[in-house]
PDB file of C-alpha atoms in Angstrom:
ATOM      1  CA  MET A   1      -5.883  22.060  26.150  1.00  0.00           C
ATOM      2  CA  THR A   2      -8.919  22.080  28.410  1.00  0.00           C
ATOM      3  CA  GLU A   3      -9.035  23.167  32.047  1.00  0.00           C
ATOM      4  CA  TYR A   4     -11.481  21.809  34.611  1.00  0.00           C
ATOM      5  CA  ARG A   5     -12.102  23.321  38.052  1.00  0.00           C
ATOM      6  CA  ASN A   6     -12.433  20.740  40.782  1.00  0.00           C
ATOM      7  CA  ALA A   7     -14.690  21.051  43.829  1.00  0.00           C
ATOM      8  CA  ASP A   8     -11.680  21.575  46.127  1.00  0.00           C
ATOM      9  CA  GLY A   9     -10.483  24.598  44.090  1.00  0.00           C
ATOM     10  CA  THR A  10      -7.705  22.866  42.151  1.00  0.00           C
ATOM     11  CA  THR A  11      -7.495  22.919  38.368  1.00  0.00           C
ATOM     12  CA  THR A  12      -7.047  19.861  36.165  1.00  0.00           C
ATOM     13  CA  ARG A  13      -5.573  20.385  32.687  1.00  0.00           C
ATOM     14  CA  VAL A  14      -6.234  17.875  29.916  1.00  0.00           C
ATOM     15  CA  GLU A  15      -3.983  17.955  26.847  1.00  0.00           C
ATOM     16  CA  ARG A  16      -4.761  16.100  23.658  1.00  0.00           C
ATOM     17  CA  LYS A  17      -1.758  14.892  21.735  1.00  0.00           C
ATOM     18  CA  SER A  18      -1.812  14.012  18.064  1.00  0.00           C
ATOM     19  CA  ASN A  19      -0.737  10.552  16.918  1.00  0.00           C
ATOM     20  CA  THR A  20       0.052  11.635  13.342  1.00  0.00           C
ATOM     21  CA  GLY A  21       3.671  10.517  13.668  1.00  0.00           C
ATOM     22  CA  ALA A  22       2.602   7.021  14.697  1.00  0.00           C
ATOM     23  CA  ILE A  23       0.216   6.797  11.740  1.00  0.00           C
ATOM     24  CA  ILE A  24       2.918   7.852   9.266  1.00  0.00           C
ATOM     25  CA  ALA A  25       5.399   5.408  10.824  1.00  0.00           C
ATOM     26  CA  GLY A  26       2.811   2.632  10.553  1.00  0.00           C
ATOM     27  CA  ILE A  27       2.225   3.391   6.865  1.00  0.00           C
ATOM     28  CA  VAL A  28       5.977   3.381   6.158  1.00  0.00           C
ATOM     29  CA  VAL A  29       6.410   0.064   7.981  1.00  0.00           C
ATOM     30  CA  LEU A  30       3.451  -1.408   6.065  1.00  0.00           C
ATOM     31  CA  LEU A  31       4.973  -0.318   2.743  1.00  0.00           C
ATOM     32  CA  LEU A  32       8.332  -1.824   3.689  1.00  0.00           C
ATOM     33  CA  VAL A  33       6.643  -5.112   4.621  1.00  0.00           C
ATOM     34  CA  ILE A  34       4.781  -5.192   1.292  1.00  0.00           C
ATOM     35  CA  VAL A  35       7.993  -4.544  -0.670  1.00  0.00           C
ATOM     36  CA  GLY A  36       9.777  -7.229   1.366  1.00  0.00           C
ATOM     37  CA  ILE A  37       7.022  -9.741   0.647  1.00  0.00           C
ATOM     38  CA  LEU A  38       7.129  -8.934  -3.085  1.00  0.00           C
ATOM     39  CA  PHE A  39      10.882  -9.587  -3.175  1.00  0.00           C
ATOM     40  CA  ALA A  40      10.656 -12.673  -0.925  1.00  0.00           C
ATOM     41  CA  THR A  41       7.954 -14.333  -3.031  1.00  0.00           C
ATOM     42  CA  GLY A  42       9.814 -13.653  -6.259  1.00  0.00           C
ATOM     43  CA  PHE A  43       7.152 -11.326  -7.650  1.00  0.00           C
ATOM     44  CA  TRP A  44       9.918  -8.725  -7.905  1.00  0.00           C
ATOM     45  CA  SER A  45      13.570  -9.526  -8.423  1.00  0.00           C
ATOM     46  CA  ALA A  46      16.555  -7.248  -8.826  1.00  0.00           C
ATOM     47  CA  ASP A  47      19.635  -8.423 -10.684  1.00  0.00           C
ATOM     48  CA  VAL A  48      22.452  -5.893 -10.197  1.00  0.00           C
ATOM     49  CA  LYS A  49      24.838  -6.444 -13.091  1.00  0.00           C
ATOM     50  CA  GLU A  50      27.429  -3.683 -12.958  1.00  0.00           C
ATOM     51  CA  GLY A  51      28.169  -0.651 -10.899  1.00  0.00           C
ATOM     52  CA  ALA A  52      30.895   1.184  -9.104  1.00  0.00           C
ATOM     53  CA  LEU A  53      31.053   3.474  -6.138  1.00  0.00           C
ATOM     54  CA  PRO A  54      32.746   6.827  -6.661  1.00  0.00           C
ATOM     55  CA  ASP A  55      36.378   7.242  -5.718  1.00  0.00           C
ATOM     56  CA  VAL A  56      36.469   9.646  -2.795  1.00  0.00           C
ATOM     57  CA  ASN A  57      39.642  11.507  -1.977  1.00  0.00           C
ATOM     58  CA  VAL A  58      39.744  15.146  -1.008  1.00  0.00           C
ATOM     59  CA  SER A  59      37.395  15.725  -3.914  1.00  0.00           C
ATOM     60  CA  ALA A  60      34.862  13.178  -5.103  1.00  0.00           C
ATOM     61  CA  LYS A  61      34.850  11.817  -8.642  1.00  0.00           C
ATOM     62  CA  GLY A  62      31.605  10.800 -10.239  1.00  0.00           C
ATOM     63  CA  GLY A  63      30.614   7.151 -10.063  1.00  0.00           C
ATOM     64  CA  GLU A  64      28.357   5.035 -12.223  1.00  0.00           C
ATOM     65  CA  MET A  65      24.838   3.981 -11.460  1.00  0.00           C
ATOM     66  CA  PRO A  66      24.497   0.200 -11.420  1.00  0.00           C
ATOM     67  CA  ALA A  67      22.631  -1.461 -14.255  1.00  0.00           C
ATOM     68  CA  VAL A  68      19.626  -3.076 -12.591  1.00  0.00           C
ATOM     69  CA  ASP A  69      17.293  -5.500 -14.319  1.00  0.00           C
ATOM     70  CA  VAL A  70      14.014  -5.682 -12.392  1.00  0.00           C
ATOM     71  CA  ASP A  71      11.636  -8.430 -13.492  1.00  0.00           C
ATOM     72  CA  SER A  72       8.021  -8.601 -12.428  1.00  0.00           C
ATOM     73  CA  LYS A  73       5.682 -11.533 -12.863  1.00  0.00           C
ATOM     74  CA  LYS A  74       3.201 -11.317 -15.714  1.00  0.00           C
ATOM     75  CA  VAL A  75      -0.496 -11.961 -15.332  1.00  0.00           C
ATOM     76  CA  VAL A  76      -1.998 -13.733 -18.331  1.00  0.00           C
ATOM     77  CA  VAL A  77      -5.747 -13.401 -18.813  1.00  0.00           C
ATOM     78  CA  GLY A  78      -7.595 -15.340 -21.479  1.00  0.00           C
ATOM     79  CA  THR A  79     -11.101 -15.958 -22.706  1.00  0.00           C
ATOM     80  CA  LYS A  80     -12.935 -18.998 -24.018  1.00  0.00           C
ATOM     81  CA  LYS A  81     -16.318 -19.640 -25.575  1.00  0.00           C
ATOM     82  CA  GLU A  82     -18.933 -21.338 -23.414  1.00  0.00           C
ATOM     83  CA  THR A  83     -22.425 -22.540 -24.269  1.00  0.00           C
ATOM     84  CA  VAL A  84     -25.001 -21.836 -21.573  1.00  0.00           C
ATOM     85  CA  ASP A  85     -28.528 -23.259 -21.628  1.00  0.00           C
ATOM     86  CA  VAL A  86     -30.999 -20.478 -20.865  1.00  0.00           C
ATOM     87  CA  PRO A  87     -34.441 -21.538 -19.610  1.00  0.00           C
ATOM     88  CA  THR A  88     -37.512 -20.287 -21.440  1.00  0.00           C
ATOM     89  CA  VAL A  89     -39.742 -18.100 -19.302  1.00  0.00           C
ATOM     90  CA  GLY A  90     -43.387 -17.859 -20.146  1.00  0.00           C
ATOM     91  CA  VAL A  91     -45.822 -15.097 -19.172  1.00  0.00           C
ATOM     92  CA  VAL A  92     -49.444 -15.877 -18.343  1.00  0.00           C
ATOM     93  CA  ASP A  93     -51.930 -13.138 -19.162  1.00  0.00           C
ATOM     94  CA  ASN A  94     -54.902 -13.397 -16.819  1.00  0.00           C
ATOM     95  CA  GLY A  95     -56.505 -10.174 -18.017  1.00  0.00           C
ATOM     96  CA  GLU A  96     -55.897  -8.115 -14.874  1.00  0.00           C
ATOM     97  CA  LYS A  97     -54.246  -4.742 -14.995  1.00  0.00           C
TER      98      LYS A  97
END
């Protein structure tokens, strides 16, 4: 906080507030958008096969984690032989050093 004295005798206070929370929220939203795009384009897919929620009475009984099969696209990179014509470069020696 900074205080400034005005010509009429009053004081003006200037407070600087941090925007760290907004930056963190923006990063979280960006990550959620990226994950959503990956699922929407089919790059990621989740196939939930089995699973059960725990039975909850007065005391909870353990449940089972669902079996999830997550498939990601594969990137295939290959090589091939190419013939490239390379020009011949000559050097002329004119005797100067």
